[in-house]
Amino acid sequence: MKITLSSENIKKIDTAVEIKIVLDLEDVCKYDKDILDDLNFKVKDEEVVFLVESKKIYVGCEEESYDAIAIAISTAIKKFNSTKYKDAKIEIFGDESSTLKALVEGAILGSYTFDKYKSKKEKEIKKELIIICKATKELQKIVDESTHIADSVNKVRNFVNTTPQDFYPEIMAKEARKVAKDNGIICKIHGEEFLEKNQMNAMLSVARASIHEPKLIHLAYKPKNATKKIVLVGKGLTYDSGGLSLKPADFMVTMKSDKSGGCAVIGILNAVSKLNLPIEVHGIIGAVENMIGGDAYKPDDVLTAKNGKTIEVRNTDAEGRLVLADCLCYAQDKIKDFDYIFDFATLTGACVVGVGEYTTGIMGNNTILKRDAVSSALNSGEYATSLPFNRFLKKTIKSEIADICNIANTRYGGAITAGLFLDNFIYDENKDKWLHFDIAGPAFVEKAWGYNPHGASGAGVRMTVEFLKNLL
Ligand code: BES
Ligand code: ZN
Ligand code: ZN
């Protein structure tokens, strides 16, 4: 989808179709309003009609918010894409900058389709959307930025949607290297030998039963004018079968999405470099496959993580926290004097139960930082909420035989106890710099919602880019 701005009078712009976002039916011209009334058109999310004669797509929009506008344009564009017409125009309304961001991101995210595994591919027709507004430099900049952000989200969706037979740690590393090469990002890939040398025994144990070698991926975007330094760590489980604590069949399906945190980190680096943000950003990704086999790590094993802490394994399906434990230590040992360290992970089903499938759970020790991250998320069009640590939940991951246990002794508060497990691998001097993002809910969409079709959503990218932009 090509998106252009034009300051021309709308009547002078000759496109095949016009898109009309309807906030209030009273604003629609009398002639069309009568037809819409006859068609029982309502001003609601995802309500759309195509008036073939006048070539107008009318779409409902419940309010003038990012969400509602993005959903409306995505609905309209899907209708438009189902036709053979090549170009459409739409007139801007309301607050021009925020409407424009919602229109561009909604249009690109809503147009996304994934047909890699379809034997018959839809023929792609090059489409153009002309947005009529004051075509100023500032507004053009919003179009460019939003395009980069939405393209990065779609890149993450492509990675995550790719199946485990086609996307294992080595491929993840290859894709990361490709993104790095295209954007002048430094990329280092490490394998088993390196992990052994660095005593990353927790991550190695999770990987042991897989035929695929684990990979530690380090991306570094280092602009000359950097004023801040951020570390992003991602859970990259290219498949999570649960290991010997095997998942039930119904829960195993969709576990190709357990790499969403790692893929989001690649996507964020892609976006940050395309936007030329003056921030040094490091991405550390633990790419691993959790499988079963004679060599699998076991419930009852005690593992020693990179920081020397011993972990009693009581459930091999709580593997993400083991991989992250080592990756968080690696990041803190390797990268010096950073301002923030964030990790992204599809870590717990409990987070989905707790806050619903649309929302990311944000945890950490720094209340103000959590609040800022939540508000960045909401401003970017993602849903997030803060989840609170407390001293009692902290005690539930004690172990009788090791320093800590990989599962809690209670059924309740599973998202938080997983976050508290990770806290054990955050060094004292970094406690206030750290946030954990549990994206288990929003990362993978089973039933399409808003501008998200079935499959990966690319969760984490928009909110983090927004957070980083707010630092400047
Ligand atoms: N990858 C899963 C978490 C998950 C669940 C992600 C649903 C996306 C959707 C994680 O590795 C896991 O299995 N966690 C366990 C932890 C439990 C054993 C303490 C869970 O949530 O059940
Ligand atoms: Zn698991
Ligand atoms: Zn997992």
Coordinates of C-alpha atoms and ligand atoms in Angstrom, one line a residue:
M1 CA 0.0 0.0 0.0
K2 CA 1.4 3.3 -1.1
I3 CA 0.3 6.2 1.1
T4 CA 0.6 9.8 -0.2
L5 CA -0.5 13.2 1.1
S6 CA -2.2 15.8 -1.0
S7 CA -3.3 19.4 -0.3
E8 CA -5.5 19.5 -3.4
N9 CA -9.2 20.1 -3.1
I10 CA -10.8 16.6 -2.6
K11 CA -13.1 17.1 -5.6
K12 CA -10.1 17.6 -7.9
I13 CA -8.4 14.4 -6.9
D14 CA -9.4 11.7 -9.3
T15 CA -9.3 8.2 -7.6
A16 CA -11.5 5.2 -8.2
V17 CA -12.9 5.1 -4.7
E18 CA -13.5 7.5 -1.8
I19 CA -13.3 6.3 1.8
K20 CA -15.6 8.1 4.3
I21 CA -15.1 7.5 8.0
V22 CA -18.4 8.2 9.8
L23 CA -18.3 9.5 13.3
D24 CA -21.8 10.9 13.1
L25 CA -24.5 10.0 10.5
E26 CA -25.7 13.6 10.6
D27 CA -22.4 14.6 8.8
V28 CA -23.2 12.4 5.8
C29 CA -24.8 14.2 2.8
K30 CA -28.6 13.8 2.5
Y31 CA -28.5 11.5 -0.6
D32 CA -26.0 9.0 0.9
K33 CA -27.5 9.2 4.3
D34 CA -30.9 8.0 3.0
I35 CA -29.1 5.0 1.4
L36 CA -27.1 4.3 4.5
D37 CA -30.4 4.4 6.5
D38 CA -32.0 2.0 4.1
L39 CA -29.0 -0.4 4.5
N40 CA -29.4 -0.1 8.3
F41 CA -25.8 1.3 8.5
K42 CA -24.7 1.9 12.1
V43 CA -21.8 4.0 13.4
K44 CA -20.0 1.0 15.0
D45 CA -16.6 -0.6 14.9
E46 CA -16.1 -2.7 11.7
E47 CA -19.4 -1.6 10.1
V48 CA -18.7 -1.0 6.4
V49 CA -20.7 -0.6 3.1
F50 CA -19.5 0.0 -0.4
L51 CA -21.9 2.2 -2.4
V52 CA -21.0 0.8 -5.8
E53 CA -22.6 3.5 -7.8
S54 CA -21.0 6.5 -6.1
K55 CA -17.8 4.4 -5.4
K56 CA -17.8 5.4 -1.8
I57 CA -16.8 3.2 1.1
Y58 CA -18.6 4.3 4.3
V59 CA -17.1 2.9 7.5
G60 CA -18.3 3.4 11.1
C61 CA -16.1 4.9 13.8
E62 CA -17.2 4.9 17.4
E63 CA -15.0 7.7 18.6
E64 CA -12.1 10.0 17.6
S65 CA -9.4 7.8 19.2
Y66 CA -6.4 6.0 17.8
D67 CA -8.0 2.7 18.2
A68 CA -11.3 3.5 16.7
I69 CA -9.8 5.3 13.7
A70 CA -7.2 2.6 13.1
I71 CA -10.0 -0.1 13.2
A72 CA -12.2 2.0 10.9
I73 CA -9.5 2.6 8.2
S74 CA -8.4 -1.1 8.5
T75 CA -12.0 -2.2 7.9
A76 CA -12.3 0.2 4.9
I77 CA -9.0 -0.8 3.4
K78 CA -9.9 -4.5 3.6
K79 CA -13.1 -3.7 1.7
F80 CA -11.1 -1.7 -0.8
N81 CA -8.5 -4.4 -1.2
S82 CA -11.2 -6.9 -2.0
T83 CA -12.1 -4.8 -5.1
K84 CA -10.0 -4.4 -8.3
Y85 CA -9.9 -0.6 -7.9
K86 CA -6.4 0.7 -7.5
D87 CA -6.6 4.0 -5.7
A88 CA -8.7 5.6 -3.0
K89 CA -8.8 9.0 -1.3
I90 CA -9.8 10.0 2.2
E91 CA -10.1 13.4 3.8
I92 CA -8.4 14.0 7.2
F93 CA -10.4 15.1 10.2
G94 CA -10.0 16.0 13.8
D95 CA -6.5 16.4 15.2
E96 CA -4.5 16.0 12.0
S97 CA -1.3 14.5 13.5
S98 CA -2.9 11.9 15.6
T99 CA -5.5 11.0 13.0
L100 CA -2.8 10.6 10.4
K101 CA -0.8 8.2 12.6
A102 CA -3.9 6.1 13.2
L103 CA -4.8 6.2 9.5
V104 CA -1.4 5.1 8.3
E105 CA -0.7 2.5 10.9
G106 CA -4.3 1.2 10.7
A107 CA -4.1 0.9 6.9
I108 CA -0.8 -0.9 6.8
L109 CA -1.5 -3.2 9.8
G110 CA -5.0 -3.9 8.5
S111 CA -3.8 -4.8 5.0
Y112 CA -1.5 -7.5 6.4
T113 CA -2.1 -11.1 5.1
F114 CA 0.1 -14.2 5.5
D115 CA -0.2 -16.7 2.7
K116 CA 3.3 -18.4 2.8
Y117 CA 1.6 -21.7 3.3
K118 CA -1.3 -21.3 0.8
S119 CA -0.8 -23.2 -2.4
K120 CA -2.7 -20.5 -4.3
K121 CA -1.6 -17.0 -3.5
E122 CA -3.8 -13.9 -4.0
K123 CA -2.4 -11.8 -6.8
E124 CA -1.1 -8.6 -5.2
I125 CA -2.4 -5.4 -6.8
K126 CA -0.4 -2.3 -6.0
K127 CA -2.8 0.0 -4.3
E128 CA -2.6 3.7 -3.3
L129 CA -4.3 5.7 -0.6
I130 CA -4.3 9.4 -0.9
I131 CA -4.8 11.3 2.3
I132 CA -6.1 14.8 1.8
C133 CA -4.7 17.3 4.3
K134 CA -2.2 20.2 4.6
A135 CA 0.7 18.2 3.1
T136 CA 3.3 19.8 5.4
K137 CA 6.8 18.5 6.2
E138 CA 5.6 17.6 9.7
L139 CA 2.7 15.5 8.5
Q140 CA 4.9 13.8 5.9
K141 CA 7.3 12.9 8.7
I142 CA 4.4 11.3 10.6
V143 CA 3.5 9.2 7.5
D144 CA 7.2 8.1 7.1
E145 CA 7.5 7.2 10.8
S146 CA 4.2 5.4 11.0
T147 CA 5.0 3.5 7.8
H148 CA 8.3 2.3 9.3
I149 CA 6.7 1.3 12.6
A150 CA 3.8 -0.6 10.9
D151 CA 6.2 -2.3 8.5
S152 CA 8.3 -3.4 11.4
V153 CA 5.2 -4.8 13.1
N154 CA 4.4 -6.7 9.9
K155 CA 8.0 -8.0 9.8
V156 CA 7.6 -9.4 13.3
R157 CA 4.2 -11.0 12.3
N158 CA 5.9 -12.7 9.3
F159 CA 8.6 -14.2 11.6
V160 CA 6.2 -15.4 14.3
N161 CA 3.7 -16.8 11.8
T162 CA 6.4 -18.9 10.2
T163 CA 6.2 -22.5 11.3
P164 CA 8.6 -24.3 13.6
Q165 CA 9.9 -26.5 10.8
D166 CA 10.9 -23.4 8.9
F167 CA 11.9 -21.1 11.8
Y168 CA 14.3 -22.6 14.3
P169 CA 17.1 -20.8 16.2
E170 CA 19.5 -20.8 13.3
I171 CA 16.9 -19.2 11.0
M172 CA 16.0 -16.7 13.7
A173 CA 19.7 -15.8 13.8
K174 CA 19.8 -15.5 10.0
E175 CA 16.7 -13.2 9.9
A176 CA 18.3 -11.1 12.7
R177 CA 21.5 -10.8 10.6
K178 CA 19.5 -9.8 7.5
V179 CA 17.7 -7.0 9.4
A180 CA 21.1 -5.9 10.8
K181 CA 22.7 -5.9 7.4
D182 CA 19.9 -3.8 5.9
N183 CA 20.1 -1.2 8.6
G184 CA 23.8 -0.8 9.6
I185 CA 23.2 -2.7 12.8
I186 CA 26.0 -4.8 14.4
C187 CA 25.0 -8.5 14.7
K188 CA 26.8 -11.2 16.7
I189 CA 25.6 -14.7 16.7
H190 CA 26.8 -17.2 19.3
G191 CA 26.3 -21.0 19.5
E192 CA 26.6 -23.8 22.0
E193 CA 30.3 -23.5 22.5
F194 CA 30.0 -19.9 23.5
L195 CA 27.1 -20.6 25.8
E196 CA 29.2 -23.3 27.5
K197 CA 32.2 -21.0 27.9
N198 CA 29.9 -18.3 29.4
Q199 CA 28.3 -20.9 31.8
M200 CA 24.8 -20.2 30.4
N201 CA 23.7 -23.6 31.7
A202 CA 20.0 -22.8 32.2
M203 CA 19.6 -21.8 28.6
L204 CA 21.7 -24.8 27.4
S205 CA 19.6 -27.2 29.4
V206 CA 16.3 -26.0 27.9
A207 CA 17.8 -26.5 24.4
R208 CA 19.4 -29.9 25.0
A209 CA 16.7 -32.2 23.6
S210 CA 16.3 -30.3 20.4
I211 CA 18.1 -31.2 17.2
H212 CA 18.5 -27.4 16.7
E213 CA 21.5 -25.7 18.2
P214 CA 20.5 -22.8 20.5
K215 CA 21.6 -19.3 19.4
L216 CA 22.4 -16.2 21.4
I217 CA 21.8 -13.2 19.1
H218 CA 23.2 -9.8 19.9
L219 CA 22.1 -6.9 17.8
A220 CA 23.5 -3.4 18.5
Y221 CA 22.3 -0.2 16.9
K222 CA 24.9 2.5 17.8
P223 CA 24.2 5.9 16.3
K224 CA 26.9 8.5 16.7
N225 CA 24.6 11.1 18.4
A226 CA 23.2 8.7 21.0
T227 CA 22.0 10.3 24.2
K228 CA 20.6 7.1 25.8
K229 CA 21.4 3.5 26.0
I230 CA 18.8 0.8 26.2
V231 CA 19.0 -3.0 26.4
L232 CA 16.2 -5.2 25.1
V233 CA 16.1 -8.9 25.9
G234 CA 13.8 -11.3 24.1
K235 CA 12.4 -14.9 24.7
G236 CA 12.9 -16.7 21.5
L237 CA 11.4 -20.1 22.0
T238 CA 11.0 -21.1 18.3
Y239 CA 8.9 -23.9 19.7
D240 CA 7.7 -24.8 23.2
S241 CA 6.4 -28.3 23.5
G242 CA 6.6 -28.0 27.2
G243 CA 9.5 -30.5 27.3
L244 CA 9.1 -33.5 29.6
S245 CA 6.3 -31.6 31.4
L246 CA 4.7 -31.9 28.0
K247 CA 1.9 -29.6 27.1
P248 CA -1.6 -31.1 26.4
A249 CA -2.3 -31.2 22.7
D250 CA -4.7 -28.2 22.7
F251 CA -2.2 -26.0 24.5
M252 CA 0.8 -27.0 22.3
V253 CA -0.9 -25.6 19.1
T254 CA 0.2 -22.0 18.6
M255 CA 3.4 -22.5 20.5
K256 CA 5.3 -21.4 17.4
S257 CA 4.4 -18.0 18.8
D258 CA 6.7 -18.5 21.8
K259 CA 9.4 -16.7 19.9
S260 CA 7.3 -13.5 19.8
G261 CA 9.4 -11.7 22.4
G262 CA 12.6 -12.3 20.5
C263 CA 11.0 -11.4 17.2
A264 CA 9.6 -8.2 18.8
V265 CA 13.2 -7.2 19.8
I266 CA 14.3 -7.7 16.1
G267 CA 11.4 -5.6 15.0
I268 CA 12.1 -2.8 17.5
L269 CA 15.7 -2.6 16.3
N270 CA 14.5 -2.5 12.7
A271 CA 12.1 0.4 13.5
V272 CA 14.6 2.3 15.7
S273 CA 17.2 2.3 13.0
K274 CA 14.8 3.2 10.2
L275 CA 13.6 6.2 12.4
N276 CA 17.3 7.1 13.0
L277 CA 16.5 7.6 16.7
P278 CA 19.6 8.9 18.6
I279 CA 19.5 6.1 21.1
E280 CA 21.9 3.2 21.4
V281 CA 19.8 0.1 21.4
H282 CA 21.0 -3.5 22.1
G283 CA 18.9 -6.6 21.5
I284 CA 19.8 -9.8 23.2
I285 CA 17.7 -12.8 22.0
G286 CA 17.8 -16.3 23.4
A287 CA 16.7 -18.5 20.5
V288 CA 16.0 -22.0 21.7
E289 CA 13.6 -25.0 21.0
N290 CA 12.1 -26.8 24.0
M291 CA 11.7 -30.4 23.1
I292 CA 11.5 -33.9 24.6
G293 CA 14.0 -36.8 24.2
G294 CA 16.5 -39.0 26.0
D295 CA 18.7 -36.0 26.6
A296 CA 16.0 -33.7 27.8
Y297 CA 16.4 -31.7 31.0
K298 CA 14.1 -32.9 33.7
P299 CA 11.9 -31.9 36.5
D300 CA 14.2 -32.5 39.6
D301 CA 17.3 -31.2 37.8
V302 CA 19.2 -28.4 39.4
L303 CA 20.7 -25.9 37.0
T304 CA 23.3 -23.2 37.6
A305 CA 22.6 -20.0 35.8
K306 CA 25.2 -17.6 34.5
N307 CA 25.2 -15.5 37.7
G308 CA 25.9 -18.7 39.8
K309 CA 22.4 -19.0 41.2
T310 CA 21.1 -22.5 41.4
I311 CA 17.6 -23.3 40.1
E312 CA 15.5 -26.3 41.0
V313 CA 13.5 -27.4 37.9
R314 CA 10.0 -28.6 38.9
N315 CA 8.4 -28.0 35.5
T316 CA 10.2 -28.0 32.2
D317 CA 7.4 -26.0 30.7
A318 CA 8.5 -23.0 32.7
E319 CA 11.4 -22.8 30.3
G320 CA 11.2 -19.2 29.2
R321 CA 12.3 -17.8 32.5
L322 CA 15.4 -20.2 32.4
V323 CA 16.4 -18.9 29.0
L324 CA 15.8 -15.3 30.1
A325 CA 17.7 -15.7 33.4
D326 CA 20.9 -16.4 31.4
C327 CA 20.2 -13.8 28.7
L328 CA 19.5 -11.1 31.3
C329 CA 22.8 -11.9 33.1
Y330 CA 24.6 -12.0 29.8
A331 CA 23.2 -8.6 28.8
Q332 CA 24.1 -7.0 32.2
D333 CA 27.6 -8.5 32.1
K334 CA 28.3 -7.5 28.5
I335 CA 26.7 -4.1 28.1
K336 CA 27.8 -1.3 30.5
D337 CA 26.1 1.9 31.7
F338 CA 22.8 1.4 30.1
D339 CA 19.7 3.5 31.1
Y340 CA 17.1 0.7 30.9
I341 CA 16.9 -3.0 30.5
F342 CA 13.5 -4.4 29.2
D343 CA 12.6 -8.0 28.5
F344 CA 9.8 -9.3 26.3
A345 CA 8.4 -12.7 26.6
T346 CA 5.3 -14.9 26.0
L347 CA 6.0 -16.0 29.6
T348 CA 2.8 -17.2 31.2
G349 CA -0.7 -18.4 30.5
A350 CA -1.5 -16.9 33.9
C351 CA -0.9 -13.4 32.4
V352 CA -3.6 -14.1 29.8
V353 CA -6.0 -15.4 32.4
G354 CA -5.3 -12.4 34.6
V355 CA -5.5 -9.5 32.2
G356 CA -7.1 -10.9 29.1
E357 CA -5.7 -11.7 25.7
Y358 CA -5.4 -8.1 24.5
T359 CA -3.2 -6.8 27.2
T360 CA 0.5 -6.9 28.1
G361 CA 1.4 -7.3 31.7
I362 CA 4.3 -5.0 32.7
M363 CA 6.3 -5.8 35.9
G364 CA 9.3 -4.4 37.7
N365 CA 10.6 -2.6 40.8
N366 CA 10.3 0.9 39.5
T367 CA 6.8 2.2 39.9
I368 CA 7.3 5.4 37.8
L369 CA 9.0 3.5 35.0
K370 CA 6.2 1.0 34.9
R371 CA 3.7 3.9 34.7
D372 CA 5.6 5.5 31.9
A373 CA 5.7 2.2 30.0
V374 CA 2.0 1.6 30.4
S375 CA 1.2 5.1 29.1
S376 CA 3.6 4.7 26.2
A377 CA 1.8 1.5 25.3
L378 CA -1.6 3.0 25.5
N379 CA -0.5 6.0 23.4
S380 CA 0.9 3.8 20.8
G381 CA -2.3 1.8 20.3
E382 CA -1.3 -1.3 22.4
Y383 CA -3.0 -2.4 25.6
A384 CA -0.9 -2.8 28.7
T385 CA -1.3 -2.7 32.4
S386 CA 1.1 -2.8 35.4
L387 CA 1.1 -5.9 37.6
P388 CA 2.4 -5.5 41.2
F389 CA 5.2 -7.5 43.0
N390 CA 4.9 -8.1 46.7
R391 CA 7.0 -9.8 49.4
F392 CA 4.6 -12.7 49.9
L393 CA 4.6 -13.8 46.2
K394 CA 8.3 -13.4 46.3
K395 CA 8.6 -16.2 48.9
T396 CA 6.6 -18.6 46.8
I397 CA 9.5 -19.4 44.5
K398 CA 11.8 -20.6 47.3
S399 CA 13.3 -24.0 46.9
E400 CA 14.2 -26.6 49.5
I401 CA 17.3 -27.8 47.7
A402 CA 18.4 -24.9 45.5
D403 CA 18.5 -21.1 45.6
I404 CA 15.3 -20.8 43.8
C405 CA 12.6 -22.9 42.1
N406 CA 11.4 -22.4 38.5
I407 CA 7.7 -22.6 39.5
A408 CA 5.8 -21.2 42.5
N409 CA 4.2 -23.2 45.3
T410 CA 0.9 -21.5 44.6
R411 CA -1.6 -21.6 41.7
Y412 CA -2.3 -17.9 42.0
G413 CA -0.4 -14.9 40.6
G414 CA 1.5 -16.9 38.1
A415 CA 2.4 -13.9 35.9
I416 CA 3.9 -12.1 38.9
T417 CA 5.7 -15.1 40.3
A418 CA 7.4 -15.5 36.9
G419 CA 8.3 -11.9 36.9
L420 CA 9.7 -12.3 40.4
F421 CA 11.8 -15.2 39.2
L422 CA 13.4 -13.0 36.6
D423 CA 14.0 -10.4 39.3
N424 CA 16.5 -12.8 40.8
F425 CA 18.7 -12.3 37.7
I426 CA 18.6 -8.5 37.8
Y427 CA 21.7 -7.2 39.5
D428 CA 21.2 -4.8 42.4
E429 CA 22.5 -1.7 40.5
N430 CA 19.9 -2.4 37.7
K431 CA 16.8 -3.1 39.8
D432 CA 15.3 0.3 39.0
K433 CA 16.2 0.1 35.3
W434 CA 14.4 -3.1 34.6
L435 CA 11.0 -3.9 33.2
H436 CA 9.5 -7.2 32.2
F437 CA 6.8 -7.3 29.5
D438 CA 4.7 -10.5 29.5
I439 CA 3.1 -10.5 26.0
A440 CA 1.6 -14.0 26.2
G441 CA -1.9 -12.6 25.6
P442 CA -1.6 -10.1 22.8
A443 CA 1.3 -11.7 20.8
F444 CA -0.8 -14.2 19.1
V445 CA -4.4 -13.7 17.9
E446 CA -6.6 -16.7 17.6
K447 CA -9.8 -14.8 16.8
A448 CA -9.2 -11.7 14.7
W449 CA -9.8 -8.4 16.4
G450 CA -9.4 -4.8 15.3
Y451 CA -6.6 -4.5 12.7
N452 CA -5.2 -7.9 13.8
P453 CA -6.0 -10.9 11.5
H454 CA -5.6 -14.4 12.9
G455 CA -2.0 -15.1 13.9
A456 CA 0.9 -13.0 15.2
S457 CA 0.1 -9.4 16.1
G458 CA 3.7 -8.0 16.5
A459 CA 3.0 -6.9 20.1
G460 CA 5.7 -4.9 21.8
V461 CA 7.0 -3.0 18.8
R462 CA 4.7 0.0 18.8
M463 CA 4.8 0.5 22.6
T464 CA 8.6 0.3 22.8
V465 CA 9.2 2.7 19.9
E466 CA 6.8 5.1 21.6
F467 CA 8.6 4.8 24.9
L468 CA 12.0 5.4 23.2
K469 CA 10.7 8.4 21.3
N470 CA 9.4 9.9 24.6
L471 CA 12.9 9.7 26.0
L472 CA 14.2 12.3 23.5
Ligands
BES1 N1 5.1 -20.3 26.5 C1 4.4 -20.6 27.7 C2 3.4 -19.5 28.1 C3 2.3 -19.2 27.2 C4 1.0 -19.7 27.4 C5 2.4 -18.3 26.1 C6 0.0 -19.4 26.6 C7 1.4 -18.1 25.3 C8 0.2 -18.6 25.5 C9 5.3 -20.8 28.9 O1 6.6 -21.3 28.6 C10 4.7 -21.8 29.8 O2 4.4 -22.8 29.4 N2 4.4 -21.3 31.0 C11 3.7 -22.1 32.0 C12 4.3 -21.9 33.3 C13 3.9 -22.8 34.4 C14 4.5 -24.2 34.1 C15 4.4 -22.3 35.7 C16 2.2 -21.8 32.0 O3 1.9 -20.6 31.8 O4 1.4 -22.7 32.1
ZN2 ZN 6.6 -23.4 28.5
ZN3 ZN 7.3 -20.9 26.7

